[in-house]
Amino acid sequence: MTIHILLVEDQTIVRNGLKMILEQDEQLQVVAEASNGIEALSQLECHHVDLVLLDIRMPEMNGIEAAKHMKTKFPNLKIIILTTFDDDEYAYETLKDGANGFLLKSSEPEKLIGSVKSVMNGGLVIQEDIAAKLMPKLFKQSIRRERDDMDIPLTEREIAIVQLIGEGKTNKEIANSLFLSVGTVKNHITNILHELNLRDRTQIAIYAIRNELV
Amino acid sequence: MTIHILLVEDQTIVRNGLKMILEQDEQLQVVAEASNGIEALSQLECHHVDLVLLDIRMPEMNGIEAAKHMKTKFPNLKIIILTTFDDDEYAYETLKDGANGFLLKSSEPEKLIGSVKSVMNGGLVIQEDIAAKLMPKLFKQSIRRERDDMDIPLTEREIAIVQLIGEGKTNKEIANSLFLSVGTVKNHITNILHELNLRDRTQIAIYAIRNELV
DNA sequence: CATTCACAATGACTTAAGTCATAAAAAGCA
DNA sequence: TGCTTTTTATGACTTAAGTCATTGTGAATG
């Protein structure tokens, strides 16, 4: 089965070099090329592409932006990011947007081919040295989780109960402090679980804290 | 250049299957086999091995332990972990100990071969679905690193369970992902509750989040 | 005016959680 | 070496949690 590749790289010489390397393997076929993100997106419209080799540094639209748009439009598309050594600043952002691999441009030819196949088989390929640099960045990234004030699909009463669960109260305690019967509390909880798509009070407690209800 | 492989897997049939697959590629050669961690280590002493394919679930000494010992003795050795679907709990531990890849046993043969070569070329190969499960764990791990030794009066095992409760898992799920019986999980929880002076799993979940264990 | 929705309640169930006694292997330490 | 802690396991319990059907308010919305 042939793997159809879109090659996105602004430096023509490098691009040709990559093409040569890739097509040494008869399974791999470069069906389209582009020199920036915008071009790449329009190429995707008119060619069937399995995998994109994407340079990070590019004019017009850079690799990160491009990757994001691509994955939105073609979720099944595989994307391998090509980086030079000092691009790692940008690189980690693409992970969130679903890049399937990172490769140094200075890689051995076989590594490139191997990685393409590996990614097509569903793998995530990260070059060792990049991985080392990337990991700490990913960590930092995940700390700054911004919360958009999402609306909670619950009634007042239900929220009150969610909060008390989030404080670790039992049904009996909740019933007492809200002047309800335990049965009523249970009913509310059953409703909450359905509405929030959760399984038990523990998950409700987690929800409460994560949504800053407690 | 031939890649010398040590195959570690307790189920003989599976092991033979893997061997067959690997040796379809004439670059790959299985030079030794073992059915548990201890055997594997002694095999490493008497054969030149480039890469180890290591099952996580094994009698005597499991994959994690084995990987740790191997990397200590042979830092240049490449290790690919073979997992089933719900082993992810253990999987991330091996990353720290220097595993170079994770593969599902249910993988396609080509994926296996591709990954072996990819790893030998210095890559880190993680299967997509595992990667997805693994990443958030890695994030948490590193965030925690900052204020590392907080006074949590729990054993390693207990902390692992607290974390899983903090993710909203049931006892059954916890048991599965830690390879324990449900009864054992319950026992641990009873101990945790006493040690932390809490009442039920919901309060444990709250504790886990508040103490940034999750 | 009828209908929808939030809220409260009961009873009869099923099941996940948690307790407790007991046991035993493995790891670490004195 | 012997002692302690950690880890795992089982079985027999008790109880809190959660489901479901059904009933009934009052308030709001159309």
Coordinates of C-alpha atoms (C1' of nucleotides) in Angstrom, one line a residue:
Chain A
M1 CA 0.0 0.0 0.0
T2 CA 1.4 3.3 -1.0
I3 CA 1.8 6.1 1.5
H4 CA 0.9 9.5 0.0
I5 CA 2.9 12.3 1.4
L6 CA 2.6 16.0 1.3
L7 CA 6.0 17.8 1.8
V8 CA 5.9 21.2 3.3
E9 CA 9.2 23.0 3.5
D10 CA 10.2 26.5 2.2
Q11 CA 13.7 25.7 1.2
T12 CA 13.5 24.2 -2.2
I13 CA 16.8 22.4 -2.0
V14 CA 16.0 20.8 1.3
R15 CA 12.6 19.9 0.0
N16 CA 14.0 18.1 -3.0
G17 CA 16.5 16.3 -0.8
L18 CA 13.7 15.0 1.4
K19 CA 11.7 14.0 -1.6
M20 CA 14.7 12.0 -3.0
I21 CA 15.1 10.3 0.3
L22 CA 11.5 9.4 0.7
E23 CA 11.1 8.0 -2.7
Q24 CA 14.0 5.7 -2.3
D25 CA 11.4 3.6 -0.7
E26 CA 8.8 2.6 -3.3
Q27 CA 6.1 2.5 -0.7
L28 CA 6.4 6.2 -0.1
Q29 CA 5.2 8.7 -2.7
V30 CA 5.4 12.5 -2.5
V31 CA 2.1 13.5 -4.1
A32 CA 2.3 17.2 -3.4
E33 CA 4.6 19.9 -2.1
A34 CA 4.2 23.3 -0.6
S35 CA 6.5 26.0 0.7
N36 CA 4.3 27.4 3.4
G37 CA 1.2 26.6 5.5
I38 CA -1.4 28.2 3.2
E39 CA -0.2 26.5 0.2
A40 CA -0.1 23.2 2.1
L41 CA -3.7 23.5 3.1
S42 CA -4.9 24.1 -0.4
Q43 CA -2.8 21.2 -1.6
L44 CA -4.6 19.0 0.9
E45 CA -7.9 20.0 -0.7
C46 CA -6.9 18.6 -4.1
H47 CA -4.8 15.6 -3.3
H48 CA -5.3 12.5 -1.3
V49 CA -2.7 12.7 1.4
D50 CA -1.9 10.2 4.2
L51 CA 0.9 12.0 5.9
V52 CA 2.4 15.5 6.0
L53 CA 6.0 16.3 6.6
L54 CA 5.9 19.7 8.0
D55 CA 8.7 22.2 8.6
I56 CA 8.1 24.4 11.6
R57 CA 9.9 27.5 10.4
M58 CA 8.1 28.9 7.4
P59 CA 6.9 32.2 5.9
E60 CA 3.2 33.1 5.6
M61 CA 1.9 30.5 7.9
N62 CA 4.2 28.5 10.2
G63 CA 4.1 24.9 10.9
I64 CA 2.2 25.1 14.2
E65 CA -0.7 27.0 12.7
A66 CA -0.7 24.8 9.7
A67 CA -0.8 21.6 11.8
K68 CA -3.7 22.9 13.8
H69 CA -5.8 23.7 10.7
M70 CA -4.9 20.4 9.1
K71 CA -5.9 18.3 12.0
T72 CA -9.1 20.2 12.3
K73 CA -10.0 19.6 8.7
F74 CA -8.5 16.1 8.3
P75 CA -8.5 14.4 11.7
N76 CA -7.1 11.1 10.2
L77 CA -4.1 12.9 8.7
K78 CA -0.7 12.0 10.1
I79 CA 1.7 14.8 10.7
I80 CA 5.4 14.7 11.3
I81 CA 7.1 17.9 12.3
L82 CA 10.6 18.6 11.0
T83 CA 12.7 20.7 13.2
T84 CA 16.2 22.0 13.4
F85 CA 17.9 21.9 16.7
D86 CA 16.8 25.1 18.2
D87 CA 13.2 25.0 17.2
D88 CA 12.1 23.2 20.2
E89 CA 10.5 26.4 21.5
Y90 CA 7.7 25.9 19.1
A91 CA 7.7 22.2 18.8
Y92 CA 5.8 21.3 21.9
E93 CA 2.7 23.3 20.9
T94 CA 2.1 21.0 18.0
L95 CA 1.7 18.0 20.3
K96 CA -1.5 19.3 21.6
D97 CA -2.7 19.8 18.1
G98 CA -2.0 16.2 17.4
A99 CA 1.3 16.0 15.6
N100 CA 2.4 12.3 15.4
G101 CA 6.1 12.8 15.3
F102 CA 9.1 15.1 15.5
L103 CA 12.2 14.6 13.5
L104 CA 15.5 16.5 13.2
K105 CA 16.3 17.6 9.7
S106 CA 19.7 16.3 10.2
S107 CA 18.4 12.8 10.7
E108 CA 19.7 9.8 8.8
P109 CA 17.6 8.9 5.7
E110 CA 16.6 5.6 7.1
K111 CA 15.3 7.3 10.2
L112 CA 13.1 9.5 8.2
I113 CA 11.6 6.5 6.2
G114 CA 11.3 4.4 9.3
S115 CA 9.5 7.2 11.1
V116 CA 7.1 7.8 8.3
K117 CA 6.1 4.1 8.4
S118 CA 6.0 4.0 12.1
V119 CA 3.6 6.9 12.2
M120 CA 1.4 5.5 9.5
N121 CA 1.1 2.4 11.7
G122 CA -0.3 4.5 14.4
G123 CA 2.9 5.3 16.3
L124 CA 4.2 8.5 17.9
V125 CA 7.8 9.0 17.0
I126 CA 9.9 11.5 18.9
Q127 CA 13.6 11.8 18.3
E128 CA 15.5 11.1 21.5
D129 CA 17.3 14.4 21.8
I130 CA 14.2 16.3 21.0
A131 CA 12.1 14.3 23.4
A132 CA 14.5 15.2 26.1
K133 CA 14.2 18.9 25.4
L134 CA 10.5 18.7 24.8
M135 CA 9.3 17.0 27.9
P136 CA 10.0 19.7 30.4
K137 CA 8.2 22.2 28.1
L138 CA 5.2 20.0 27.9
F139 CA 5.1 19.9 31.6
K140 CA 5.1 23.7 32.0
Q141 CA 2.5 23.9 29.3
S142 CA 0.1 21.8 31.2
I143 CA 0.4 23.8 34.3
R144 CA -1.1 26.8 32.6
R145 CA -4.5 25.3 32.1
E146 CA -6.9 28.1 31.5
R147 CA -10.5 27.6 32.3
D148 CA -13.2 29.1 30.2
D149 CA -16.2 29.7 32.4
M150 CA -18.3 26.9 31.1
D151 CA -21.9 26.8 32.1
I152 CA -22.9 24.0 34.4
P153 CA -26.0 22.2 33.2
L154 CA -27.4 21.8 36.7
T155 CA -30.2 23.3 38.7
E156 CA -29.5 25.3 41.9
R157 CA -30.4 22.4 44.1
E158 CA -28.2 20.1 42.2
I159 CA -25.2 22.5 42.4
A160 CA -25.7 22.7 46.1
I161 CA -25.5 19.0 46.3
V162 CA -22.5 18.8 44.1
Q163 CA -20.7 21.2 46.3
L164 CA -21.4 19.2 49.4
I165 CA -20.2 16.1 47.7
G166 CA -17.1 18.1 46.8
E167 CA -16.7 18.7 50.5
G168 CA -16.8 15.0 51.2
K169 CA -20.1 14.8 52.8
T170 CA -22.3 11.7 53.0
N171 CA -25.8 11.6 51.7
K172 CA -27.1 11.7 55.3
E173 CA -25.1 14.8 56.0
I174 CA -26.2 16.4 52.8
A175 CA -29.8 15.5 53.7
N176 CA -29.4 17.1 57.1
S177 CA -27.8 20.3 56.0
L178 CA -30.4 20.8 53.2
F179 CA -33.4 19.6 55.3
L180 CA -34.1 16.8 52.8
S181 CA -34.7 13.1 53.1
V182 CA -31.8 10.8 52.2
G183 CA -33.9 9.4 49.4
T184 CA -34.3 12.8 47.8
V185 CA -30.6 13.4 47.9
K186 CA -30.1 10.1 46.2
N187 CA -32.5 11.0 43.5
H188 CA -30.8 14.3 42.9
I189 CA -27.5 12.5 42.7
T190 CA -28.8 10.1 40.2
N191 CA -30.0 13.0 38.1
I192 CA -26.6 14.8 38.5
L193 CA -24.8 11.7 37.4
H194 CA -26.8 11.4 34.2
E195 CA -26.6 15.1 33.4
L196 CA -22.8 15.2 33.9
N197 CA -22.2 11.8 32.5
L198 CA -20.4 10.6 35.5
R199 CA -20.5 7.4 37.4
D200 CA -20.4 7.9 41.1
R201 CA -20.1 10.6 43.8
T202 CA -16.3 10.4 43.7
Q203 CA -16.4 11.6 40.2
I204 CA -18.8 14.3 41.2
A205 CA -16.4 15.4 43.9
I206 CA -13.6 15.6 41.3
Y207 CA -15.9 17.6 39.0
A208 CA -16.8 20.0 41.8
I209 CA -13.2 20.8 42.5
R210 CA -12.0 21.0 39.0
N211 CA -14.8 23.4 38.1
E212 CA -14.1 25.4 41.2
L213 CA -17.4 24.8 42.7
V214 CA -15.8 24.1 46.0
Chain B
M1 CA 24.1 -4.5 10.3
T2 CA 22.2 -7.1 12.2
I3 CA 20.2 -6.1 15.3
H4 CA 20.5 -8.7 18.1
I5 CA 17.4 -9.1 20.0
L6 CA 16.5 -10.6 23.4
L7 CA 12.9 -11.7 23.6
V8 CA 11.3 -11.7 27.0
E9 CA 7.8 -13.1 27.3
D10 CA 6.4 -15.8 29.5
Q11 CA 3.9 -17.2 27.1
T12 CA 5.8 -19.5 24.8
I13 CA 3.4 -19.3 22.0
V14 CA 3.3 -15.6 22.0
R15 CA 7.1 -15.6 22.2
N16 CA 7.5 -17.8 19.2
G17 CA 5.0 -15.7 17.3
L18 CA 7.0 -12.6 18.0
K19 CA 10.2 -14.4 16.9
M20 CA 8.7 -15.4 13.6
I21 CA 7.5 -11.9 13.0
L22 CA 10.9 -10.4 13.8
E23 CA 12.9 -12.8 11.8
Q24 CA 10.9 -12.1 8.7
D25 CA 13.3 -9.2 8.5
E26 CA 16.7 -10.4 7.9
Q27 CA 18.2 -7.5 9.7
L28 CA 16.6 -8.7 12.9
Q29 CA 17.9 -11.7 14.8
V30 CA 16.6 -13.1 18.0
V31 CA 19.7 -14.2 19.8
A32 CA 18.1 -15.1 23.1
E33 CA 14.8 -15.7 24.8
A34 CA 13.6 -15.6 28.3
S35 CA 10.3 -16.1 30.1
N36 CA 10.9 -13.8 33.1
G37 CA 13.0 -11.0 34.2
I38 CA 15.6 -13.0 36.1
E39 CA 16.2 -15.3 33.1
A40 CA 16.4 -12.2 30.9
L41 CA 19.2 -10.7 33.0
S42 CA 21.3 -13.8 32.9
Q43 CA 20.8 -14.1 29.1
L44 CA 22.1 -10.6 28.8
E45 CA 25.3 -11.7 30.5
C46 CA 26.1 -14.3 28.0
H47 CA 24.8 -12.9 24.7
H48 CA 25.5 -9.6 22.9
V49 CA 22.1 -7.9 22.7
D50 CA 21.2 -4.6 21.1
L51 CA 17.6 -4.5 22.0
V52 CA 15.2 -6.2 24.4
L53 CA 11.5 -6.8 23.7
L54 CA 10.0 -6.9 27.2
D55 CA 6.6 -8.0 28.3
I56 CA 5.3 -6.1 31.3
R57 CA 3.3 -8.9 32.8
M58 CA 5.6 -11.8 33.9
P59 CA 6.1 -14.1 36.8
E60 CA 9.2 -13.9 39.1
M61 CA 10.3 -10.5 38.0
N62 CA 8.1 -8.2 36.1
G63 CA 9.0 -6.0 33.1
I64 CA 9.5 -2.8 35.1
E65 CA 11.9 -4.3 37.5
A66 CA 13.7 -6.1 34.7
A67 CA 14.0 -2.9 32.7
K68 CA 15.4 -1.0 35.6
H69 CA 18.1 -3.6 36.2
M70 CA 18.9 -3.9 32.5
K71 CA 19.4 -0.2 32.0
T72 CA 21.6 0.0 35.1
K73 CA 23.9 -2.8 33.9
F74 CA 23.7 -2.0 30.1
P75 CA 23.0 1.7 29.6
N76 CA 23.3 1.4 25.9
L77 CA 20.7 -1.3 25.6
K78 CA 17.5 -0.4 23.9
I79 CA 14.3 -1.6 25.5
I80 CA 10.8 -1.8 24.0
I81 CA 8.0 -2.6 26.4
L82 CA 5.2 -4.8 25.2
T83 CA 1.9 -4.0 26.8
T84 CA -1.7 -5.0 26.7
F85 CA -4.4 -2.3 26.8
D86 CA -4.8 -1.6 30.4
D87 CA -1.2 -1.8 31.6
D88 CA -0.7 1.9 31.3
E89 CA -0.4 2.4 35.0
Y90 CA 2.9 0.7 35.1
A91 CA 4.0 1.8 31.7
Y92 CA 5.0 5.4 32.5
E93 CA 7.2 4.2 35.3
T94 CA 9.5 2.5 32.8
L95 CA 9.9 5.8 30.9
K96 CA 11.9 7.1 33.8
D97 CA 14.0 4.0 33.8
G98 CA 14.7 4.6 30.2
A99 CA 12.5 2.4 28.1
N100 CA 12.7 3.4 24.4
G101 CA 9.3 2.4 23.3
F102 CA 5.9 1.0 24.1
L103 CA 4.0 -1.3 21.8
L104 CA 0.7 -3.0 22.1
K105 CA 0.9 -6.8 21.7
S106 CA -2.0 -6.5 19.3
S107 CA 0.1 -4.5 16.9
E108 CA 0.6 -5.3 13.3
P109 CA 3.8 -7.2 12.5
E110 CA 5.1 -4.3 10.4
K111 CA 4.6 -2.0 13.3
L112 CA 6.8 -4.2 15.5
I113 CA 9.6 -4.4 13.0
G114 CA 9.3 -0.7 12.2
S115 CA 9.5 0.2 15.8
V116 CA 12.5 -1.9 16.5
K117 CA 14.4 -0.2 13.7
S118 CA 13.1 3.2 14.8
V119 CA 14.3 2.6 18.3
M120 CA 17.7 1.4 17.1
N121 CA 18.0 4.6 15.2
G122 CA 17.7 6.5 18.5
G123 CA 14.0 7.2 18.4
L124 CA 11.3 7.0 21.1
V125 CA 8.3 5.1 19.8
I126 CA 5.1 5.2 21.6
Q127 CA 1.9 3.8 20.3
E128 CA -0.8 6.4 19.7
D129 CA -3.4 5.1 22.1
I130 CA -0.8 4.5 24.8
A131 CA 0.8 7.9 24.3
A132 CA -2.6 9.5 24.8
K133 CA -3.0 7.8 28.1
L134 CA 0.6 8.3 29.1
M135 CA 1.1 12.0 28.5
P136 CA -1.1 13.4 31.2
K137 CA 0.6 11.1 33.6
L138 CA 3.9 12.4 32.6
F139 CA 2.7 16.0 33.1
K140 CA 1.5 15.3 36.6
Q141 CA 4.7 13.5 37.4
S142 CA 6.8 16.4 36.5
I143 CA 4.7 19.0 38.2
R144 CA 4.9 17.0 41.3
R145 CA 8.6 17.0 41.0
E146 CA 8.9 20.6 42.2
R147 CA 7.6 20.2 45.7
D148 CA 8.6 16.6 45.8
D149 CA 8.8 15.3 49.3
M150 CA 5.7 16.5 50.9
D151 CA 4.8 14.7 54.1
I152 CA 2.4 12.2 52.7
P153 CA 2.4 9.4 55.2
L154 CA 1.7 6.7 52.6
T155 CA 3.6 4.0 50.9
E156 CA 4.3 4.0 47.2
R157 CA 1.5 1.6 46.6
E158 CA -0.9 3.5 48.6
I159 CA -0.1 6.7 46.8
A160 CA -0.7 5.0 43.5
I161 CA -4.1 4.0 44.7
V162 CA -4.9 7.4 46.0
Q163 CA -4.0 8.8 42.6
L164 CA -6.3 6.4 40.8
I165 CA -9.1 7.2 43.2
G166 CA -8.4 10.9 42.4
E167 CA -9.0 10.0 38.8
G168 CA -12.4 8.6 39.7
K169 CA -11.6 5.0 39.1
T170 CA -13.5 2.2 40.8
N171 CA -11.8 -0.5 42.8
K172 CA -12.2 -2.9 39.9
E173 CA -10.5 -0.5 37.6
I174 CA -7.7 0.1 40.1
A175 CA -7.3 -3.6 40.6
N176 CA -7.0 -4.1 36.8
S177 CA -4.5 -1.4 36.2
L178 CA -2.3 -2.4 39.1
F179 CA -2.7 -6.1 38.6
L180 CA -4.2 -6.6 42.0
S181 CA -7.3 -8.3 43.3
V182 CA -10.2 -6.1 44.2
G183 CA -9.8 -7.3 47.8
T184 CA -6.3 -6.1 48.0
V185 CA -7.3 -2.7 46.7
K186 CA -10.0 -2.6 49.4
N187 CA -7.4 -3.4 52.0
H188 CA -5.1 -0.7 50.8
I189 CA -8.0 1.8 50.9
T190 CA -8.9 0.8 54.4
N191 CA -5.4 1.5 55.4
I192 CA -5.3 4.8 53.6
L193 CA -8.4 5.9 55.2
H194 CA -7.0 5.2 58.6
E195 CA -3.7 6.8 57.9
L196 CA -5.2 10.0 56.4
N197 CA -8.0 10.1 58.9
L198 CA -10.6 10.1 56.1
R199 CA -14.0 8.4 55.8
D200 CA -14.5 7.2 52.2
R201 CA -13.0 7.2 48.8
T202 CA -14.6 10.5 47.9
Q203 CA -12.6 12.2 50.6
I204 CA -9.5 10.4 49.3
A205 CA -10.2 11.8 45.9
I206 CA -10.5 15.3 47.3
Y207 CA -7.3 14.8 49.2
A208 CA -5.6 13.6 46.1
I209 CA -6.5 16.7 44.2
R210 CA -5.9 19.2 47.0
N211 CA -2.5 17.7 47.5
E212 CA -1.8 17.9 43.8
L213 CA -1.3 14.1 43.5
V214 CA -3.5 14.2 40.5
Chain C
dC1 C1' -55.1 26.7 30.8
dA2 C1' -52.1 23.2 30.0
dT3 C1' -47.6 21.8 30.0
dT4 C1' -43.1 21.8 31.4
dC5 C1' -39.7 21.9 35.0
dA6 C1' -37.6 22.0 39.6
dC7 C1' -38.1 20.0 43.8
dA8 C1' -39.4 16.6 47.3
dA9 C1' -40.6 11.9 48.9
dT10 C1' -41.2 6.6 49.4
dG11 C1' -40.2 1.8 48.9
dA12 C1' -37.9 -1.9 46.9
dC13 C1' -33.9 -3.2 44.8
dT14 C1' -28.9 -4.2 43.3
dT15 C1' -24.2 -3.4 43.9
dA16 C1' -19.9 -1.1 45.0
dA17 C1' -17.5 0.1 49.1
dG18 C1' -15.4 -0.6 53.3
dT19 C1' -14.3 -3.6 57.7
dC20 C1' -12.0 -7.2 59.8
dA21 C1' -9.4 -11.4 60.8
dT22 C1' -6.0 -14.0 59.0
dA23 C1' -2.1 -15.4 56.3
dA24 C1' 2.0 -15.4 53.8
dA25 C1' 5.8 -13.9 50.7
dA26 C1' 9.3 -10.3 49.8
dA27 C1' 12.2 -6.3 51.0
dG28 C1' 14.8 -3.8 54.1
dC29 C1' 17.1 -3.1 58.2
dA30 C1' 19.3 -3.8 62.8
Chain D
dT1 C1' 20.2 -13.7 61.5
dG2 C1' 15.7 -12.2 63.1
dC3 C1' 12.4 -8.3 63.1
dT4 C1' 9.4 -4.9 60.7
dT5 C1' 7.2 -3.1 56.9
dT6 C1' 5.1 -3.6 52.6
dT7 C1' 2.6 -6.0 49.6
dT8 C1' -0.7 -9.3 48.2
dA9 C1' -4.7 -12.3 49.0
dT10 C1' -9.3 -14.5 50.8
dG11 C1' -13.8 -14.8 52.8
dA12 C1' -17.5 -13.3 55.3
dC13 C1' -19.6 -9.4 56.7
dT14 C1' -22.2 -4.6 57.0
dT15 C1' -23.7 -0.6 55.0
dA16 C1' -23.7 3.4 52.1
dA17 C1' -24.6 4.4 47.5
dG18 C1' -27.1 4.4 43.5
dT19 C1' -31.4 2.8 40.4
dC20 C1' -36.1 3.0 39.2
dA21 C1' -41.0 3.5 39.2
dT22 C1' -44.3 6.4 40.9
dT23 C1' -46.4 10.2 43.2
dG24 C1' -47.1 14.8 44.3
dT25 C1' -46.3 19.8 45.0
dG26 C1' -45.7 24.8 43.3
dA27 C1' -43.9 28.0 39.9
dA28 C1' -43.1 29.5 35.4
dT29 C1' -43.7 29.5 30.5
dG30 C1' -46.2 29.2 26.3

